[in-house]
Structures are given as structure tokens and as C-alpha cells.
Amino acid sequence: MDPVRRDTKKRARSVTRFVPRSPRKAVAVAVGWWKSVGGKIKLLGEPAILDAAGQSQPVRGHQAWALLARLALGRAPLDRRSLAAELFPETVDPLGSLRWCLASLRKALNASECLNGDPVECRFAADIEVDVWNLDRDDFDVEQAGPLLGNLEPRCSPEFSTWLLVERERIAGVVEARIRQETIRAMSIDDHGRATRLAELGVRRSPYDEGAHILLVKSLALAGRYDAALGQVEAAEAVFLAELGEKPSAALRSAARRTIASPPGGISPEAFVRSLVQSGLAALSAGAADAGIDCLRRAVRDAEKTNDPHLTATATFELGTALVHSVRGYDDEGSILLRQSTELARRSGSAGVASAGFRELGYVEALAGRRPTAAAYLAQAVELAEDSDALAGIHGVIGFNLVDWGRIEEGLDNYALSLEHARSAGNRRREIWALGLGGWGLLAADRLPEADSWLGDCLALVDEQRWISFRPWPVAVLSESRTRQQASPRELRP
């Protein structure tokens, strides 16, 4: 045979070896190529690797999932010896076991360029979605988020078991904060079905968290299911009494209440609502918290009847703020009302009210230690702020959140901004707040002489403005600073 023809036939056979000879095989090859495009790594709940078609890919052994979680959530790439020691402490060949697990994960992902090197780097394709990386995204589905690695308990080292325990708690806290945030948002836009569903999920996850029960009761009340709301109150009180030995606070029952009031004749409904707001704020200033809050509740109910979104947003904001800052401390109900006020204010074009609402929401979240959620609310407040006075308040809360978060220098920068804006706006109380809280931040940074200076200025302004209720704060912080500087006992009290 002609050598050229023989070579041509040989090459033809080598090509046809890769071409399927049946339609079924052709589909299989096409799906194989399609599977390599996109996919999802699911580590919350029962772990799984899904291809673009949603089909689960097999991964053998709990250790492989433990390895994937450790790599995906590591703050930096981990070297192979450390991984082998953590995950395979009882194996004869830990490094060999590590290589086998990495290979099985690459096979399931249908990718050879990821999970390589020493230290091992994830380097997943851009179209691979990793659920634990999306916790802060708006489209993250909190309703489907289970615990990290579900019920798997890999047989690994004590170091890995400790890491897994801490990560599970951390992620659970993030998810619960998202559930709370999404519940409040659903209530603010009158999506009562989703609000109730999310609130029920929050109660199931944290059955002894009073705040979770308050959100559920309030979601039922806003949906018009008052009997169900009262039933939930009674059920929660019974559970708390049986399991914890005491009933929840009055804030739980208050969340189920309805306030009905009618304005007197002769004046417009809008003027009546404004007078109720002013009366409520005056009562709060005088220390009559219950009377002030009741008055503001009436103002909100009557404002809703006027169909004036700006007036309703303002009244709702004042009630939410009063609940947050009152002695009774109804932070959960206050947060719901504040979120409602931001939605109403945005619809009516009242950027100032919306900004103030997000500022107060950030303050509530910062007090509760939900730092990322607080930062997100405060960022929205900055975007909507209209003047230096508003920015002074917002940067003061941002500084408080960052210092308590451990990001002290960033927090101090924001206290300085707050002080600058407060002086520009001529708002003495915001200036006092910035100096007092900024002094606390300087104390945390161990910059004691600067802290003394800020706190001394703060005390001078407190006395000038006669803000008696705030005075204990700078006094206590200044005494702490002087104690650290080993001052004599007579110098500890300003």
C-alpha cells in the first residue's frame, strides 16, 4: 500500500476513536463538556458539588468535605503538612491521603487547575459558585442555609474539630443576622408572608432568643393575624417560664398590640399627627417613657390614615428611635419600625429621614455586635445624608462600630470626621458624643494623653449644655485613663 495512504488511514482511525458512534454517546460527550461550565460548591447543610445541570457529583469520605471546607474558609492558603496533620492524624501516610482527597475533589469539579500547589490554593473557575463565599450577597438564600457541613463530624485532629466548631458558630451568627435583616426588610415592604416565614425560621434556629420571638409576633400582627400573634406570645411565655425560669420582657407582648385613636374635630389630621409627635418627644425628654411611646404610637396610626408618606415616615422614625433609646429597650420592635420608615422615606423622596433611619438601625446592630450588618446600614446612611449635621451623627456611630470591632484606627478617623462635621453644623450634642466616644476609642488605642484632652473638652461641653444624663460616660472613661496612668486617688474623679 502507498505509504501516504497508509498514514492517512491511520490518522483517520485515531480521529474517529474520539467520535461517538451512537446518539446516546454523543449526548454523553456533549453533557460532559457542558458540565465543565459553571457549577456550585455547597458547604452549608448537606455538602455537595453540583454541575451546571444541578447534578450532584460523587465525593467519597467525610475527610474530603472537611478538606474542602478548610480550604474554602481559610484566611490564607494552607501548606500541605499542616493540612495533613489536621485532617489525617491517624493515617499511616497523611500526605498521600491529602493528595487522594485533593484529586477526588478535582475530579468532582471536573477541573485540573484548582486545589494545587503547596500551599494549596483553591483557584476555582470564575463560574464556580461557593455558597460560604456569598453570605453577604443580596441574593443569598438564607432559608436554605444549614450548618457548615451539615451533620458531618469528620474524624480529624482536635485542632480541626475546634476550628469547625468555631466556624459553625460564626457562620450561624452571620446567617441569623441575615435572617433578622431580611425579616425586618420584608415587614417594611409589607411582604408579610415572607416576613412570617423568615421569623418562624429565626425562632426555630434560636428558640430562646426573645428578639426572634418578637419579630415573629410582630410579623403576625402586621399581617392582621392578631389571634395568632397573641397565641405566639402565650406559647413563648410558657416555654421561657418552663425552660428558663422566667417570662420574656414586656416587649414581646407589646409587639402584638394594636393602637386605635381618632383625632378631635376642628383641626387637620396632619396637624394632629405633628402635635402627637411633638407631645411624645416632649414626654420622652421629661423621662415619661411609657406616655411618650404611647403618644408616638397614636401618631403613627393616625399618620397612616393621612396617606402622606413623608409624615408617616417621620412619625414611624420617631417611634422606632424612641423604642430603641427608651429605658424599656424595645430594640427589635424599634428596628422593624425604623426599617419601615426608611422604605416610606425613600418612596416620598425624604432622604434625610431615610438617612436617619439607617443610622439608628446601624446603631442597634452595632450595640448587638452584628458588625457587618451595622456597617451596611451605615454605608446607606452616608449615601443619603444631606448635610454636615447628619454626617456628624453617622460618622459617630461608624466610629463606635469600628472601635468595638477592633478596627481602632479606622474608628478614630471616623470620630474625627464626626467632630469636624458637628462643629461645622454647630450641633453641640453631636460634638459631645464625638468627644466622649472618641475619648473611649483613644483609650482603646492606648493614646492616653489624647484621650484625657478629648474627655476634658467633652466634660466642659456637657456642663455648658447641662446634658446631665451623658455626664457619667466621660467621667468613667477619664477615670479609667487616669488609673492607667497611675494617677493618685484624688485625681481619679474629674
Coordinates of C-alpha atoms in Angstrom, one line a residue:
M1 CA 0.0 0.0 0.0
D2 CA 1.1 3.5 -0.7
P3 CA 2.8 4.9 2.5
V4 CA 0.9 8.1 2.2
R5 CA -2.5 6.4 2.0
R6 CA -1.5 4.1 5.0
D7 CA -0.6 7.2 7.1
T8 CA -3.8 8.9 6.1
K9 CA -5.9 5.9 7.2
K10 CA -4.0 5.7 10.5
R11 CA -4.7 9.3 11.3
A12 CA -8.4 8.9 10.3
R13 CA -8.7 5.9 12.8
S14 CA -7.1 8.0 15.6
V15 CA -9.6 10.8 15.0
T16 CA -12.7 8.5 14.8
R17 CA -11.7 6.9 18.1
F18 CA -12.9 10.1 19.8
V19 CA -16.1 10.4 17.9
P20 CA -19.1 8.6 19.4
R21 CA -20.8 6.1 17.2
S22 CA -24.3 6.4 18.7
P23 CA -26.6 9.3 19.5
R24 CA -26.6 8.3 23.2
K25 CA -22.8 8.5 23.4
A26 CA -22.9 11.8 21.5
V27 CA -25.2 13.3 24.2
A28 CA -23.0 11.9 26.9
V29 CA -20.0 13.6 25.4
A30 CA -21.9 16.9 25.0
V31 CA -23.1 16.8 28.6
G32 CA -19.5 16.0 29.7
W33 CA -18.3 19.2 28.1
W34 CA -21.4 21.2 29.4
K35 CA -20.7 20.0 33.0
S36 CA -17.3 21.7 33.0
V37 CA -19.1 25.1 32.5
G38 CA -20.4 26.5 35.8
G39 CA -21.3 24.6 39.0
K40 CA -21.8 25.1 42.7
I41 CA -20.0 24.0 45.8
K42 CA -22.5 23.7 48.6
L43 CA -21.0 23.5 52.2
L44 CA -24.0 24.9 54.2
G45 CA -26.2 22.0 55.0
E46 CA -25.5 18.6 53.5
P47 CA -22.3 19.2 51.4
A48 CA -22.5 18.7 47.7
I49 CA -20.7 19.6 44.4
L50 CA -23.2 20.3 41.7
D51 CA -22.5 20.6 38.0
A52 CA -24.2 23.2 35.7
A53 CA -27.2 20.9 35.3
G54 CA -27.7 20.7 39.0
Q55 CA -26.5 17.1 39.2
S56 CA -24.5 16.1 42.3
Q57 CA -21.0 14.7 41.7
P58 CA -19.8 11.9 44.0
V59 CA -17.1 12.6 46.6
R60 CA -16.1 9.8 48.9
G61 CA -15.3 10.2 52.6
H62 CA -16.0 12.9 55.2
Q63 CA -12.4 14.0 55.1
A64 CA -12.6 15.3 51.6
W65 CA -15.5 17.6 52.6
A66 CA -13.6 18.7 55.7
L67 CA -10.6 19.5 53.5
L68 CA -12.8 21.5 51.0
A69 CA -14.3 23.5 53.9
R70 CA -10.9 24.1 55.5
L71 CA -9.5 25.5 52.2
A72 CA -12.6 27.5 51.2
L73 CA -12.8 29.3 54.6
G74 CA -9.1 29.7 55.3
R75 CA -7.9 33.3 55.5
A76 CA -4.8 32.3 53.5
P77 CA -3.6 29.3 51.6
L78 CA -2.5 26.4 53.9
D79 CA 0.6 24.3 53.4
R80 CA 0.2 20.6 52.8
R81 CA 1.9 19.4 56.0
S82 CA -0.4 21.5 58.2
L83 CA -3.5 20.2 56.3
A84 CA -2.3 16.6 56.6
A85 CA -1.7 16.9 60.3
E86 CA -5.1 18.5 60.9
L87 CA -7.2 16.1 58.7
F88 CA -5.3 12.8 58.8
P89 CA -3.7 12.5 62.3
E90 CA -4.2 8.7 62.5
T91 CA -3.3 7.8 58.9
V92 CA 0.0 6.0 58.0
D93 CA 0.6 8.3 55.0
P94 CA -1.1 11.6 55.8
L95 CA 0.4 13.4 52.8
G96 CA -0.7 10.6 50.5
S97 CA -4.3 10.8 51.9
L98 CA -4.3 14.5 51.3
R99 CA -3.2 14.0 47.7
W100 CA -6.0 11.4 47.2
C101 CA -8.7 13.8 48.6
L102 CA -7.5 16.7 46.5
A103 CA -7.6 14.5 43.4
S104 CA -11.1 13.3 44.2
L105 CA -12.3 16.9 44.7
R106 CA -10.7 18.0 41.4
K107 CA -12.4 15.1 39.7
A108 CA -15.8 16.0 41.1
L109 CA -15.2 19.6 40.0
N110 CA -14.2 18.4 36.5
A111 CA -11.2 20.8 36.8
S112 CA -7.4 20.1 37.0
E113 CA -6.2 23.6 37.6
C114 CA -7.7 24.1 41.1
L115 CA -6.6 22.8 44.5
N116 CA -3.0 22.6 43.5
G117 CA 0.4 23.8 44.9
D118 CA 2.0 24.0 48.3
P119 CA 0.5 25.8 50.0
V120 CA -2.8 24.6 48.5
E121 CA -4.8 27.3 46.7
C122 CA -8.4 27.0 45.7
R123 CA -8.3 28.9 42.4
F124 CA -11.7 27.7 41.3
A125 CA -13.0 28.8 37.9
A126 CA -14.8 32.1 37.9
D127 CA -18.2 30.4 37.1
I128 CA -18.0 28.1 40.2
E129 CA -20.3 29.4 43.0
V130 CA -19.2 28.7 46.6
D131 CA -22.1 29.2 49.0
V132 CA -19.9 30.1 52.0
W133 CA -18.4 33.0 50.0
N134 CA -21.8 34.5 49.3
L135 CA -23.1 35.1 52.8
D136 CA -23.1 38.9 52.4
R137 CA -24.7 38.9 48.9
D138 CA -28.2 40.3 48.5
D139 CA -29.3 37.2 46.5
F140 CA -28.0 34.7 49.2
D141 CA -30.9 32.4 50.2
V142 CA -30.9 32.4 54.0
E143 CA -33.9 30.0 54.1
Q144 CA -31.7 27.2 52.5
A145 CA -28.6 27.8 54.7
G146 CA -27.9 24.9 57.0
P147 CA -25.0 24.4 59.4
L148 CA -21.5 24.2 58.0
L149 CA -21.0 20.6 56.6
G150 CA -24.5 19.7 57.9
N151 CA -24.4 16.8 60.3
L152 CA -20.9 15.5 59.2
E153 CA -18.4 15.0 62.0
P154 CA -15.1 14.1 60.3
R155 CA -12.6 12.1 62.4
C156 CA -9.8 14.6 62.4
S157 CA -7.4 16.2 64.9
P158 CA -8.6 18.2 67.9
E159 CA -7.3 21.3 66.2
F160 CA -9.6 20.8 63.2
S161 CA -12.6 19.9 65.5
T162 CA -12.0 23.2 67.3
W163 CA -11.8 25.1 64.0
L164 CA -15.0 23.5 62.8
L165 CA -16.9 24.3 66.0
V166 CA -15.8 28.0 65.8
E167 CA -16.6 28.3 62.1
R168 CA -20.0 26.7 62.6
E169 CA -20.9 29.2 65.3
R170 CA -19.5 32.1 63.3
I171 CA -21.5 31.2 60.2
A172 CA -24.6 30.5 62.2
G173 CA -24.3 34.0 63.7
V174 CA -24.0 35.6 60.2
V175 CA -27.0 33.6 58.9
E176 CA -29.1 34.5 61.9
A177 CA -28.2 38.2 61.4
R178 CA -29.2 37.9 57.8
I179 CA -32.5 36.2 58.7
R180 CA -33.2 39.1 61.1
Q181 CA -32.3 41.7 58.5
E182 CA -34.4 40.0 55.8
T183 CA -37.3 39.6 58.2
I184 CA -37.3 43.3 59.1
R185 CA -37.0 44.3 55.4
A186 CA -39.9 42.1 54.4
M187 CA -42.1 43.7 57.1
S188 CA -41.0 47.1 55.9
I189 CA -42.3 46.5 52.4
D190 CA -45.4 44.7 53.5
D191 CA -44.3 41.2 52.3
H192 CA -46.0 39.6 55.3
G193 CA -45.9 36.1 54.0
R194 CA -42.1 36.1 53.6
A195 CA -41.6 38.0 56.9
T196 CA -43.6 35.4 58.8
R197 CA -41.8 32.5 57.2
L198 CA -38.4 34.0 57.9
A199 CA -39.4 34.9 61.5
E200 CA -40.5 31.3 62.1
L201 CA -37.1 30.2 60.8
G202 CA -35.4 32.5 63.2
V203 CA -37.4 31.1 66.1
R204 CA -36.5 27.6 65.1
R205 CA -32.8 28.4 65.0
S206 CA -32.8 30.4 68.3
P207 CA -35.8 29.2 70.4
Y208 CA -34.6 31.1 73.5
D209 CA -33.9 34.4 71.8
E210 CA -36.5 36.9 72.8
G211 CA -35.7 39.1 69.8
A212 CA -36.6 36.2 67.4
H213 CA -40.0 35.7 69.1
I214 CA -40.6 39.5 68.9
L215 CA -40.0 39.5 65.2
L216 CA -42.4 36.6 64.7
V217 CA -45.1 38.2 66.9
K218 CA -44.8 41.5 65.0
S219 CA -44.9 39.9 61.6
L220 CA -48.1 38.1 62.5
A221 CA -49.6 41.3 63.9
L222 CA -48.7 43.3 60.8
A223 CA -50.3 40.6 58.7
G224 CA -53.5 41.1 60.6
R225 CA -53.3 37.8 62.3
Y226 CA -53.8 39.2 65.8
D227 CA -55.1 36.0 67.4
A228 CA -52.1 34.1 66.1
A229 CA -49.8 36.8 67.4
L230 CA -51.3 36.6 70.9
G231 CA -51.1 32.8 70.7
Q232 CA -47.4 33.0 69.9
V233 CA -46.9 35.4 72.8
E234 CA -48.6 32.9 75.2
A235 CA -46.6 30.0 73.8
A236 CA -43.3 31.8 74.1
E237 CA -44.1 32.9 77.7
A238 CA -44.9 29.3 78.6
V239 CA -41.7 28.0 77.1
F240 CA -39.5 30.6 78.7
L241 CA -41.1 30.1 82.1
A242 CA -40.7 26.3 81.8
E243 CA -37.1 26.2 80.4
L244 CA -35.5 29.4 81.7
G245 CA -37.5 30.1 84.9
E246 CA -38.8 33.5 83.9
K247 CA -41.1 35.1 81.3
P248 CA -39.8 37.3 78.5
S249 CA -39.9 41.0 78.9
A250 CA -43.0 43.1 78.2
A251 CA -41.6 44.0 74.8
L252 CA -42.9 40.6 73.5
R253 CA -46.5 41.2 74.4
S254 CA -46.2 44.8 73.2
A255 CA -45.2 43.6 69.7
A256 CA -48.7 42.1 69.4
R257 CA -50.6 45.3 70.3
R258 CA -53.0 47.4 68.2
T259 CA -53.3 51.2 68.9
I260 CA -56.6 52.9 67.8
A261 CA -57.0 56.6 68.2
S262 CA -59.1 59.2 66.4
P263 CA -58.2 62.9 66.1
P264 CA -60.5 65.5 67.6
G265 CA -62.6 67.7 65.3
G266 CA -61.6 71.1 64.1
I267 CA -58.0 70.5 63.1
S268 CA -56.5 68.7 60.1
P269 CA -55.3 65.1 60.6
E270 CA -51.7 66.2 59.5
A271 CA -51.6 68.9 62.2
F272 CA -52.9 66.5 64.8
V273 CA -50.2 63.9 63.9
R274 CA -47.5 66.5 64.2
S275 CA -48.8 67.6 67.6
L276 CA -48.8 64.0 68.8
V277 CA -45.2 63.6 67.7
Q278 CA -44.1 66.7 69.5
S279 CA -46.1 65.7 72.6
G280 CA -44.5 62.2 72.5
L281 CA -41.0 63.6 72.2
A282 CA -41.6 66.1 75.0
A283 CA -42.8 63.3 77.3
L284 CA -39.7 61.2 76.5
S285 CA -37.4 64.2 77.2
A286 CA -39.2 64.6 80.6
G287 CA -38.5 61.0 81.4
A288 CA -42.0 59.7 80.9
A289 CA -41.1 56.9 78.5
D290 CA -44.3 55.0 78.6
A291 CA -46.5 58.0 78.0
G292 CA -44.2 59.3 75.2
I293 CA -44.2 55.9 73.4
D294 CA -48.0 55.6 73.6
C295 CA -48.3 59.1 72.2
L296 CA -46.0 58.2 69.3
R297 CA -47.9 55.0 68.6
R298 CA -51.0 57.1 68.2
A299 CA -49.1 59.4 65.9
V300 CA -48.0 56.6 63.6
R301 CA -51.5 55.1 63.5
D302 CA -53.1 58.4 62.6
A303 CA -50.3 59.3 60.1
E304 CA -51.1 56.0 58.2
K305 CA -54.6 57.3 57.7
T306 CA -53.5 60.5 56.1
N307 CA -51.8 58.8 53.1
D308 CA -48.9 61.2 53.5
P309 CA -45.8 59.0 53.1
H310 CA -43.4 61.7 54.4
L311 CA -45.5 62.3 57.5
T312 CA -45.9 58.6 58.1
A313 CA -42.1 58.1 57.6
T314 CA -41.3 60.8 60.1
A315 CA -43.7 59.6 62.8
T316 CA -42.6 56.0 62.3
F317 CA -38.9 57.0 62.6
E318 CA -39.5 58.9 65.8
L319 CA -41.4 55.9 67.3
G320 CA -38.7 53.5 66.3
T321 CA -36.0 55.8 67.7
A322 CA -37.9 56.1 70.9
L323 CA -38.2 52.4 71.3
V324 CA -34.5 51.9 70.6
H325 CA -33.3 54.5 73.1
S326 CA -36.0 54.2 75.8
V327 CA -35.4 52.7 79.2
R328 CA -37.5 49.7 78.2
G329 CA -35.1 48.9 75.4
Y330 CA -37.5 47.5 72.7
D331 CA -34.7 47.2 70.1
D332 CA -36.4 44.6 68.0
E333 CA -39.7 46.3 67.5
G334 CA -37.8 49.6 67.1
S335 CA -35.7 48.1 64.3
I336 CA -38.8 47.0 62.5
L337 CA -40.3 50.5 62.6
L338 CA -37.0 52.1 61.6
R339 CA -36.8 49.9 58.6
Q340 CA -40.3 50.7 57.7
S341 CA -39.5 54.4 58.0
T342 CA -36.6 54.1 55.6
E343 CA -38.8 52.5 52.9
L344 CA -41.5 55.1 53.4
A345 CA -39.0 57.9 53.3
R346 CA -37.4 56.6 50.1
R347 CA -40.8 56.5 48.4
S348 CA -41.6 60.0 49.4
G349 CA -38.2 61.4 48.5
S350 CA -37.3 62.2 52.1
A351 CA -33.6 61.3 52.0
G352 CA -33.0 63.0 55.4
V353 CA -35.5 60.7 57.2
A354 CA -34.2 57.6 55.4
S355 CA -30.6 58.5 56.3
A356 CA -31.5 59.0 60.0
G357 CA -33.4 55.7 60.0
F358 CA -30.4 53.8 58.6
R359 CA -28.2 55.5 61.2
E360 CA -30.3 54.3 64.0
L361 CA -30.5 50.8 62.5
G362 CA -26.7 50.8 62.3
Y363 CA -26.6 51.8 66.0
V364 CA -28.9 49.0 67.0
E365 CA -26.9 46.4 65.1
A366 CA -23.6 47.8 66.5
L367 CA -24.9 47.5 70.1
A368 CA -25.9 43.9 69.4
G369 CA -22.4 43.1 68.0
R370 CA -23.6 42.5 64.4
R371 CA -20.8 44.5 62.9
P372 CA -21.1 43.7 59.2
T373 CA -24.9 44.4 59.2
A374 CA -24.3 47.6 61.1
A375 CA -21.6 48.7 58.6
A376 CA -24.0 48.0 55.7
Y377 CA -26.8 50.1 57.2
L378 CA -24.4 53.0 58.0
A379 CA -23.0 53.0 54.5
Q380 CA -26.6 53.6 53.2
A381 CA -27.0 56.3 55.8
V382 CA -23.9 58.1 54.4
E383 CA -25.2 57.9 50.8
L384 CA -28.5 59.5 51.8
A385 CA -27.1 62.2 54.2
E386 CA -28.0 65.7 53.2
D387 CA -25.8 67.9 55.5
S388 CA -23.0 68.1 58.0
D389 CA -25.3 67.6 60.9
A390 CA -26.5 64.2 59.5
L391 CA -22.9 63.2 58.7
A392 CA -21.8 64.0 62.2
G393 CA -24.2 61.6 63.7
I394 CA -23.5 58.9 61.1
H395 CA -19.7 59.0 61.5
G396 CA -20.1 58.9 65.2
V397 CA -21.9 55.6 65.0
I398 CA -19.5 54.3 62.4
G399 CA -16.6 55.1 64.8
F400 CA -18.4 53.3 67.6
N401 CA -19.0 50.2 65.4
L402 CA -15.4 50.1 64.1
V403 CA -13.6 50.6 67.5
D404 CA -15.8 47.9 69.1
W405 CA -15.0 45.7 66.0
G406 CA -11.2 46.0 66.8
R407 CA -10.6 48.3 63.8
I408 CA -9.5 51.1 66.2
E409 CA -7.6 53.4 63.8
E410 CA -10.4 53.4 61.3
G411 CA -12.8 54.1 64.1
L412 CA -10.8 57.1 65.4
D413 CA -10.7 58.5 61.9
N414 CA -14.5 58.5 61.8
Y415 CA -14.7 60.1 65.3
A416 CA -12.5 62.9 64.0
L417 CA -14.8 63.3 61.0
S418 CA -17.9 63.3 63.3
L419 CA -16.3 66.0 65.4
E420 CA -15.5 68.1 62.3
H421 CA -19.0 67.9 60.9
A422 CA -20.6 68.5 64.4
R423 CA -18.6 71.7 64.8
S424 CA -19.4 72.8 61.2
A425 CA -23.1 72.3 61.9
G426 CA -23.0 73.9 65.3
N427 CA -24.5 70.9 66.9
R428 CA -23.1 70.8 70.5
R429 CA -24.7 67.4 71.4
R430 CA -23.2 65.7 68.4
E431 CA -19.9 67.3 69.4
I432 CA -20.2 66.0 72.9
W433 CA -21.0 62.5 71.6
A434 CA -18.0 62.5 69.3
L435 CA -15.6 63.7 72.0
G436 CA -16.9 61.3 74.6
L437 CA -17.0 58.2 72.4
G438 CA -13.8 59.3 70.6
G439 CA -12.1 59.5 74.0
W440 CA -13.1 55.9 74.7
G441 CA -11.6 54.9 71.3
L442 CA -8.3 56.7 72.2
L443 CA -8.3 54.8 75.5
A444 CA -8.6 51.6 73.5
A445 CA -5.7 52.7 71.3
D446 CA -3.7 53.4 74.5
R447 CA -3.2 57.1 73.5
L448 CA -3.9 58.2 77.0
P449 CA -2.9 61.9 76.9
E450 CA -5.1 62.5 73.8
A451 CA -7.9 60.7 75.5
D452 CA -7.6 63.0 78.5
S453 CA -7.8 66.0 76.2
W454 CA -10.9 64.8 74.3
L455 CA -12.7 63.8 77.5
G456 CA -11.8 67.1 79.3
D457 CA -13.4 69.0 76.3
C458 CA -16.4 66.7 76.5
L459 CA -17.0 67.4 80.2
A460 CA -16.7 71.1 79.6
L461 CA -19.4 71.0 76.9
V462 CA -21.6 68.6 79.0
D463 CA -21.6 71.1 81.8
E464 CA -22.2 74.0 79.4
Q465 CA -25.2 72.2 77.7
R466 CA -26.4 70.7 81.0
W467 CA -26.6 67.2 79.4
I468 CA -26.7 65.5 82.8
S469 CA -27.6 62.0 81.6
F470 CA -24.5 61.8 79.4
R471 CA -22.0 63.1 82.1
P472 CA -21.3 59.7 83.7
W473 CA -19.8 58.4 80.5
P474 CA -16.8 60.8 80.2
V475 CA -16.3 60.8 83.9
A476 CA -16.0 57.0 83.9
V477 CA -13.7 56.9 80.9
L478 CA -11.5 59.7 82.1
S479 CA -11.1 57.9 85.5
E480 CA -10.1 54.8 83.6
S481 CA -7.5 56.7 81.7
R482 CA -6.0 58.3 84.8
T483 CA -6.0 54.9 86.6
R484 CA -3.9 53.5 83.7
Q485 CA -1.5 56.5 84.1
Q486 CA -1.2 55.6 87.8
A487 CA -2.7 58.9 89.0
S488 CA -3.2 59.4 92.7
P489 CA -6.7 58.5 94.0
R490 CA -7.7 62.2 94.5
E491 CA -7.1 62.8 90.8
L492 CA -9.3 59.9 89.5
R493 CA -12.5 61.8 89.8
P494 CA -12.8 64.8 87.5

